[in-house]
Structures are given as structure tokens and as C-alpha cells.
Amino acid sequence: MMARQTLKVSETFRVSKRALRQTLKVSKRVLAVLLIAHLALTIVYSAIVPLGEAPDEADHWAYIVHLARERNLPEGPSMTQAKHPPLYHATAALIASLAEPRFDFLRANPDVQIAAESWGDAAGPNFFVHTSLEEQPWRDGPLAFHLARLWSAVLSTLTVWATFRLMRTALPKRPAVALAAAGLLAFLPEFAFIGGSANNDNLAALCGALALWGGLAIFRAASHAGRGASANDTCQAPGTSEVPGAWRDIIRAGWWTPLALGFGLLAKVSTAALWPMVAAAILAGVWVGEAQGAATGPDGRREQPADPRG
């Protein structure tokens, strides 16, 4: 009777494991469709939105052009977006340099009115006068601008992927939730719109998603390593400096986290808000792992509390 029950449990486990593998295969295909769809959507936005008309885009483009042409950081208050660290703008400048980054094709619109009440029933006017220089086929300055926008679209698509990985790490047995999160982000109109514009928010968002994913991965690895760490520490020869296997696994689990935090800070200073969050997650994981390790014996089995009745 006992053997039959054990066989039934084993068969159920094999079936559920096979079903999970099949679900993961399907989720990878759905994710690929989501990523392609988001990339296509951001490219459409980048192609149809007039150059320089997205939020702060003209100022970001001026920063990119300066880095591409002058090869040094701007000084003084004349360039408003120069208050930001240069990583996004420097990488965009490298890509835009495949063409000829210029700003002179953008002419300020003298009739622009900022106050919404002055628009009447019409849509708000553009900040710039857009001429035939921006028509396809793109050349020179407009082509360089569109290359910078394409770089933003790639970063935005990678952010959708990182969000999927973050949710897969949070809920490893529920890939549908990760797909829902990635799909929601991929088709948010404002996210896709900014993803198709020259804006350092795209790199900052990617670094933020990667940092949160890495911090959560380290938390999970550390919190589940209590038994393994306890057993490895017991077997390790005294006086050796070798890192126990459990801790190597913890470090590997989110090795990209410090890179994401550092690059994020070089893209936008506000990503510094993620540092204490990620640090708290890592420390919490270590604390949980240590607590689990203290509750297990050298053989990795959980120690039973002594019977108070003796």
C-alpha cells in the first residue's frame, strides 16, 4: 500500500514537472512575440513623432550632439540636460556618429504657446518648425537623430525583458504572471512613446529593472542557501580562504547587480534610490539564510526542538 502511494506521488511529480517545462517553453515564445511587438511599436513611435517634440528630447539631443562633435562634457548652465550623468548620451552619441549629428535642422517655432488655454480647440503646436529635411529618406542630422531614437528603442525592449526576468525570479512557478507584467509594460502607451525618443530615462529604466532583478535573485539564493552553507562551512578546512560553494552560488545568482547599479547612476542620479532597496533585499536574504542555517544540523536536516516534557 505504501509503495503504491509512493509511486503515485512520484508519477504526479513527474507529470507536474513535465507540465511546468512545457509552460516555460510556451512562455519563452510568448515573450519573444512581446519583445518583437514592443520593439516594432517603439520604432513606429520614433518614425512618426516629429523630431525633438517628445518631452525634453531637444535638450537631450543637444547634449548628444555636443558629445559627438566636441568629445567633451558641456560646461555651464546653457545646456539644461548637462545636469545628468553622460552614460546614455555618450552611448547615443556613438551610435548617432554613424551619420552626422547636428542640431541646425531644428528651427524654433515662433508661434508656440505653452499655456493650454491659448490652444483653443486645436492641438498644442509643435515646439519646432519641421521642414522637408526631416522627410524620408533621412540624411545627416535627422538620420543621426533617428539612430539615437533606435538606441532608445533597443534599451526600452531590454527593459521589458528584464521586467519579465524580475517577475520570473519573484514567482518562478507562475510564468503567466511574468508574461502579464512584461505585456503590461510593453504596451503602456507612454512607455512605448518615451522608448521611441532620445531620453536618458530609457537607460535608467533598464538599469533599474536589472538591479531589482539581481537584488531579488541574490535574496532568493541567500535565503535558500542556509542548509547548504551550513554543511559546506562544516566541511571546509580551517584556515582556508576558499569561498564555500553555497556563497559562490549566491554571488553568481545576481552577479550583474553592482554593474546595473553603477551604470544606472551614470545614466541618471535618481537611480540612487534603488541602492538602499537592493542592499536591504541582499541583507534580508543573508539574514534569512543564516537563520535557516542555524536551524539545521551538520547533515543539512532541520533540528527538532527538545521535548519540554523530557
CSV table of C-alpha atoms in Angstrom, one decimal:
chain,number,residue,atom,x,y,z
A,1,MET,CA,0.0,0.0,0.0
A,2,MET,CA,2.8,2.4,1.0
A,3,ALA,CA,4.8,1.5,-2.2
A,4,ARG,CA,1.7,2.2,-4.3
A,5,GLN,CA,1.2,5.7,-2.7
A,6,THR,CA,4.9,6.5,-3.2
A,7,LEU,CA,4.6,5.5,-6.9
A,8,LYS,CA,1.5,7.7,-7.3
A,9,VAL,CA,3.2,10.7,-5.7
A,10,SER,CA,6.3,10.2,-7.9
A,11,GLU,CA,4.2,9.9,-11.0
A,12,THR,CA,2.3,13.1,-10.1
A,13,PHE,CA,5.6,14.9,-9.5
A,14,ARG,CA,6.9,13.8,-12.9
A,15,VAL,CA,3.7,15.0,-14.7
A,16,SER,CA,3.7,18.4,-12.9
A,17,LYS,CA,7.4,18.8,-13.7
A,18,ARG,CA,6.7,18.0,-17.4
A,19,ALA,CA,3.8,20.4,-17.5
A,20,LEU,CA,6.0,23.2,-16.0
A,21,ARG,CA,8.7,22.6,-18.6
A,22,GLN,CA,6.0,22.8,-21.4
A,23,THR,CA,4.6,26.0,-19.9
A,24,LEU,CA,8.1,27.5,-19.8
A,25,LYS,CA,8.6,26.7,-23.5
A,26,VAL,CA,5.4,28.4,-24.4
A,27,SER,CA,6.2,31.4,-22.2
A,28,LYS,CA,9.5,31.9,-24.0
A,29,ARG,CA,7.7,32.0,-27.3
A,30,VAL,CA,5.1,34.5,-26.0
A,31,LEU,CA,7.9,36.6,-24.5
A,32,ALA,CA,9.7,36.7,-27.9
A,33,VAL,CA,6.5,37.9,-29.5
A,34,LEU,CA,6.0,40.6,-26.8
A,35,LEU,CA,9.6,41.8,-27.3
A,36,ILE,CA,9.3,42.0,-31.1
A,37,ALA,CA,5.9,43.7,-30.8
A,38,HIS,CA,7.3,46.3,-28.3
A,39,LEU,CA,10.4,47.0,-30.4
A,40,ALA,CA,8.1,47.5,-33.5
A,41,LEU,CA,5.8,49.8,-31.6
A,42,THR,CA,8.7,52.0,-30.3
A,43,ILE,CA,10.1,52.2,-33.8
A,44,VAL,CA,6.8,53.3,-35.1
A,45,TYR,CA,6.6,56.0,-32.5
A,46,SER,CA,10.2,57.1,-33.3
A,47,ALA,CA,9.3,57.3,-37.0
A,48,ILE,CA,6.1,59.2,-36.8
A,49,VAL,CA,6.7,61.6,-33.8
A,50,PRO,CA,8.4,64.8,-35.2
A,51,LEU,CA,12.0,65.1,-34.1
A,52,GLY,CA,12.5,67.0,-30.9
A,53,GLU,CA,8.8,67.0,-29.9
A,54,ALA,CA,8.9,64.3,-27.2
A,55,PRO,CA,9.4,65.5,-23.6
A,56,ASP,CA,12.8,67.2,-23.1
A,57,GLU,CA,14.0,65.5,-26.3
A,58,ALA,CA,15.5,68.5,-28.0
A,59,ASP,CA,17.6,69.2,-24.9
A,60,HIS,CA,18.8,65.6,-24.7
A,61,TRP,CA,19.6,65.7,-28.4
A,62,ALA,CA,21.7,68.9,-27.9
A,63,TYR,CA,23.7,67.0,-25.2
A,64,ILE,CA,24.2,64.1,-27.6
A,65,VAL,CA,25.3,66.4,-30.4
A,66,HIS,CA,27.8,68.1,-28.2
A,67,LEU,CA,29.4,64.9,-27.0
A,68,ALA,CA,29.5,63.6,-30.6
A,69,ARG,CA,31.1,66.7,-32.1
A,70,GLU,CA,33.1,68.2,-29.2
A,71,ARG,CA,34.1,64.9,-27.5
A,72,ASN,CA,34.0,66.6,-24.1
A,73,LEU,CA,31.4,67.3,-21.4
A,74,PRO,CA,29.5,70.6,-21.7
A,75,GLU,CA,30.1,73.3,-19.1
A,76,GLY,CA,27.9,75.9,-17.7
A,77,PRO,CA,24.1,76.2,-17.4
A,78,SER,CA,23.4,76.8,-21.1
A,79,MET,CA,22.7,73.1,-21.8
A,80,THR,CA,19.9,72.1,-19.5
A,81,GLN,CA,20.3,68.3,-19.7
A,82,ALA,CA,24.0,68.5,-19.0
A,83,LYS,CA,22.9,68.2,-15.3
A,84,HIS,CA,22.6,64.5,-16.0
A,85,PRO,CA,25.5,62.0,-16.0
A,86,PRO,CA,26.6,61.3,-19.5
A,87,LEU,CA,26.3,57.5,-20.0
A,88,TYR,CA,23.1,57.4,-22.0
A,89,HIS,CA,24.1,60.5,-24.1
A,90,ALA,CA,27.6,59.2,-24.7
A,91,THR,CA,26.3,55.8,-26.0
A,92,ALA,CA,23.7,57.5,-28.1
A,93,ALA,CA,26.4,59.9,-29.5
A,94,LEU,CA,28.5,56.9,-30.5
A,95,ILE,CA,25.6,55.4,-32.5
A,96,ALA,CA,24.5,58.8,-33.9
A,97,SER,CA,28.0,59.3,-35.1
A,98,LEU,CA,27.3,56.7,-37.8
A,99,ALA,CA,25.6,59.6,-39.5
A,100,GLU,CA,26.2,63.3,-38.9
A,101,PRO,CA,24.8,64.5,-35.6
A,102,ARG,CA,23.6,68.1,-36.0
A,103,PHE,CA,21.1,70.4,-34.4
A,104,ASP,CA,20.7,73.1,-37.0
A,105,PHE,CA,17.9,71.4,-38.9
A,106,LEU,CA,15.6,72.1,-35.9
A,107,ARG,CA,14.2,75.6,-36.1
A,108,ALA,CA,12.3,77.0,-33.1
A,109,ASN,CA,8.6,77.7,-33.7
A,110,PRO,CA,8.0,81.4,-33.0
A,111,ASP,CA,4.2,80.8,-32.6
A,112,VAL,CA,4.5,78.1,-29.9
A,113,GLN,CA,2.3,78.7,-26.9
A,114,ILE,CA,2.9,76.8,-23.7
A,115,ALA,CA,-0.3,77.7,-21.9
A,116,ALA,CA,-3.0,75.1,-22.7
A,117,GLU,CA,-5.8,77.7,-22.6
A,118,SER,CA,-4.2,79.5,-25.6
A,119,TRP,CA,-4.7,76.5,-27.9
A,120,GLY,CA,-8.5,76.8,-28.1
A,121,ASP,CA,-10.0,73.7,-29.8
A,122,ALA,CA,-6.8,72.9,-31.7
A,123,ALA,CA,-4.0,70.6,-30.5
A,124,GLY,CA,-1.0,72.2,-28.9
A,125,PRO,CA,1.5,73.5,-31.6
A,126,ASN,CA,4.9,71.9,-32.1
A,127,PHE,CA,8.0,73.4,-30.5
A,128,PHE,CA,9.8,73.3,-33.8
A,129,VAL,CA,9.1,74.1,-37.5
A,130,HIS,CA,9.5,70.8,-39.3
A,131,THR,CA,10.7,71.0,-42.9
A,132,SER,CA,11.4,68.7,-45.8
A,133,LEU,CA,14.8,68.0,-44.2
A,134,GLU,CA,13.1,65.5,-41.9
A,135,GLU,CA,11.4,63.6,-44.7
A,136,GLN,CA,12.5,60.2,-45.8
A,137,PRO,CA,15.0,59.1,-46.8
A,138,TRP,CA,16.7,60.5,-43.7
A,139,ARG,CA,20.1,62.0,-44.1
A,140,ASP,CA,22.7,63.8,-42.0
A,141,GLY,CA,21.2,65.3,-38.8
A,142,PRO,CA,17.8,63.7,-39.0
A,143,LEU,CA,19.3,60.3,-39.7
A,144,ALA,CA,21.6,60.7,-36.7
A,145,PHE,CA,18.6,61.7,-34.6
A,146,HIS,CA,16.7,58.6,-35.7
A,147,LEU,CA,19.7,56.4,-34.9
A,148,ALA,CA,19.7,57.8,-31.3
A,149,ARG,CA,16.0,57.0,-31.1
A,150,LEU,CA,16.6,53.5,-32.3
A,151,TRP,CA,19.1,53.0,-29.5
A,152,SER,CA,16.4,54.1,-27.1
A,153,ALA,CA,14.0,51.6,-28.6
A,154,VAL,CA,16.5,48.8,-28.0
A,155,LEU,CA,17.0,49.9,-24.4
A,156,SER,CA,13.2,50.0,-23.9
A,157,THR,CA,12.8,46.5,-25.3
A,158,LEU,CA,15.6,45.2,-23.0
A,159,THR,CA,13.7,46.8,-20.0
A,160,VAL,CA,10.6,44.7,-20.9
A,161,TRP,CA,12.8,41.6,-21.0
A,162,ALA,CA,14.4,42.5,-17.6
A,163,THR,CA,10.9,43.0,-16.1
A,164,PHE,CA,10.0,39.5,-17.3
A,165,ARG,CA,13.1,38.1,-15.6
A,166,LEU,CA,12.4,40.0,-12.4
A,167,MET,CA,8.9,38.6,-12.1
A,168,ARG,CA,10.1,35.1,-13.1
A,169,THR,CA,12.5,35.3,-10.2
A,170,ALA,CA,9.8,36.6,-7.8
A,171,LEU,CA,7.3,33.9,-8.8
A,172,PRO,CA,9.3,31.1,-10.5
A,173,LYS,CA,6.3,28.7,-10.7
A,174,ARG,CA,4.0,31.3,-12.3
A,175,PRO,CA,5.4,32.3,-15.7
A,176,ALA,CA,2.0,33.6,-16.7
A,177,VAL,CA,2.4,36.4,-14.1
A,178,ALA,CA,5.8,37.4,-15.6
A,179,LEU,CA,4.3,37.4,-19.1
A,180,ALA,CA,1.4,39.6,-17.9
A,181,ALA,CA,3.9,42.1,-16.3
A,182,ALA,CA,6.0,42.2,-19.4
A,183,GLY,CA,3.0,42.6,-21.6
A,184,LEU,CA,1.5,45.4,-19.5
A,185,LEU,CA,4.8,47.3,-19.7
A,186,ALA,CA,5.4,46.6,-23.4
A,187,PHE,CA,2.0,48.1,-24.4
A,188,LEU,CA,1.9,51.1,-22.0
A,189,PRO,CA,1.5,54.0,-24.5
A,190,GLU,CA,3.7,56.4,-22.5
A,191,PHE,CA,6.4,53.8,-22.0
A,192,ALA,CA,6.5,53.0,-25.7
A,193,PHE,CA,6.4,56.7,-26.6
A,194,ILE,CA,9.4,57.5,-24.4
A,195,GLY,CA,11.1,54.3,-25.7
A,196,GLY,CA,10.9,55.8,-29.2
A,197,SER,CA,12.5,59.1,-28.2
A,198,ALA,CA,16.0,60.3,-27.3
A,199,ASN,CA,15.8,60.3,-23.5
A,200,ASN,CA,18.1,59.0,-20.7
A,201,ASP,CA,15.0,57.5,-18.9
A,202,ASN,CA,15.4,54.5,-21.2
A,203,LEU,CA,18.8,53.5,-19.9
A,204,ALA,CA,17.9,54.4,-16.3
A,205,ALA,CA,14.8,52.2,-16.5
A,206,LEU,CA,16.8,49.3,-17.9
A,207,CYS,CA,19.4,49.6,-15.2
A,208,GLY,CA,16.7,49.8,-12.5
A,209,ALA,CA,15.0,46.7,-13.7
A,210,LEU,CA,18.3,44.8,-13.9
A,211,ALA,CA,19.3,46.0,-10.4
A,212,LEU,CA,15.9,44.9,-8.9
A,213,TRP,CA,16.1,41.6,-10.6
A,214,GLY,CA,19.6,41.0,-9.4
A,215,GLY,CA,18.9,42.0,-5.9
A,216,LEU,CA,15.9,39.7,-5.8
A,217,ALA,CA,17.9,36.8,-7.3
A,218,ILE,CA,20.6,37.3,-4.6
A,219,PHE,CA,17.9,37.4,-1.9
A,220,ARG,CA,16.4,34.1,-3.1
A,221,ALA,CA,19.8,32.4,-3.4
A,222,ALA,CA,20.9,33.6,0.0
A,223,SER,CA,17.7,32.7,1.8
A,224,HIS,CA,17.6,29.2,0.3
A,225,ALA,CA,21.3,28.6,1.0
A,226,GLY,CA,21.1,28.2,4.7
A,227,ARG,CA,21.4,24.4,4.8
A,228,GLY,CA,24.0,24.3,2.0
A,229,ALA,CA,26.1,27.0,3.6
A,230,SER,CA,25.9,25.2,7.0
A,231,ALA,CA,27.0,21.9,5.5
A,232,ASN,CA,29.8,23.5,3.4
A,233,ASP,CA,31.1,25.5,6.3
A,234,THR,CA,31.3,22.3,8.4
A,235,CYS,CA,33.3,20.5,5.7
A,236,GLN,CA,35.6,23.4,4.9
A,237,ALA,CA,39.2,23.0,6.2
A,238,PRO,CA,40.1,25.6,8.8
A,239,GLY,CA,42.4,28.4,7.8
A,240,THR,CA,41.4,28.2,4.1
A,241,SER,CA,40.3,31.3,2.2
A,242,GLU,CA,38.2,29.5,-0.4
A,243,VAL,CA,34.6,30.7,-0.7
A,244,PRO,CA,32.2,28.0,0.2
A,245,GLY,CA,30.1,26.6,-2.7
A,246,ALA,CA,26.8,28.0,-1.3
A,247,TRP,CA,28.2,31.5,-1.2
A,248,ARG,CA,29.7,31.2,-4.7
A,249,ASP,CA,26.1,30.3,-5.9
A,250,ILE,CA,24.8,33.4,-4.1
A,251,ILE,CA,27.3,35.7,-5.8
A,252,ARG,CA,26.6,34.1,-9.2
A,253,ALA,CA,22.8,34.5,-8.7
A,254,GLY,CA,22.9,38.2,-9.3
A,255,TRP,CA,26.5,39.0,-10.4
A,256,TRP,CA,25.3,41.8,-12.7
A,257,THR,CA,23.7,43.8,-9.8
A,258,PRO,CA,26.6,46.1,-9.0
A,259,LEU,CA,27.1,46.8,-12.7
A,260,ALA,CA,23.4,47.7,-13.1
A,261,LEU,CA,23.5,50.0,-10.0
A,262,GLY,CA,26.7,51.7,-11.2
A,263,PHE,CA,25.6,52.1,-14.8
A,264,GLY,CA,22.2,53.4,-13.6
A,265,LEU,CA,23.9,56.1,-11.5
A,266,LEU,CA,26.0,57.1,-14.6
A,267,ALA,CA,22.7,57.4,-16.6
A,268,LYS,CA,20.5,59.2,-14.1
A,269,VAL,CA,21.3,60.3,-10.5
A,270,SER,CA,17.7,59.4,-9.3
A,271,THR,CA,18.6,55.7,-9.7
A,272,ALA,CA,20.5,56.1,-6.4
A,273,ALA,CA,17.1,55.5,-4.8
A,274,LEU,CA,17.5,51.8,-5.8
A,275,TRP,CA,20.7,51.3,-3.8
A,276,PRO,CA,19.2,51.0,-0.3
A,277,MET,CA,16.3,48.8,-1.7
A,278,VAL,CA,18.7,46.4,-3.3
A,279,ALA,CA,21.0,46.4,-0.3
A,280,ALA,CA,18.1,45.7,2.0
A,281,ALA,CA,17.0,42.8,-0.1
A,282,ILE,CA,20.5,41.3,-0.1
A,283,LEU,CA,20.9,41.7,3.7
A,284,ALA,CA,17.5,40.2,4.3
A,285,GLY,CA,18.4,37.2,2.2
A,286,VAL,CA,21.6,36.7,4.1
A,287,TRP,CA,19.8,37.1,7.4
A,288,VAL,CA,17.1,34.5,6.4
A,289,GLY,CA,19.8,32.2,5.1
A,290,GLU,CA,21.8,32.4,8.4
A,291,ALA,CA,18.6,31.8,10.4
A,292,GLN,CA,17.9,28.7,8.3
A,293,GLY,CA,21.4,27.5,8.7
A,294,ALA,CA,21.3,27.9,12.4
A,295,ALA,CA,18.1,25.7,12.5
A,296,THR,CA,19.7,22.9,10.6
A,297,GLY,CA,22.3,20.3,11.7
A,298,PRO,CA,25.6,19.5,10.1
A,299,ASP,CA,23.9,16.9,7.8
A,300,GLY,CA,21.5,19.6,6.5
A,301,ARG,CA,18.5,18.3,8.3
A,302,ARG,CA,16.4,20.6,10.4
A,303,GLU,CA,17.0,20.0,14.1
A,304,GLN,CA,13.9,19.0,16.1
A,305,PRO,CA,13.3,21.0,19.3
A,306,ALA,CA,13.8,19.1,22.6
A,307,ASP,CA,10.6,17.7,24.1
A,308,PRO,CA,9.8,20.0,27.1
A,309,ARG,CA,8.4,17.1,29.0
A,310,GLY,CA,11.8,15.4,29.0
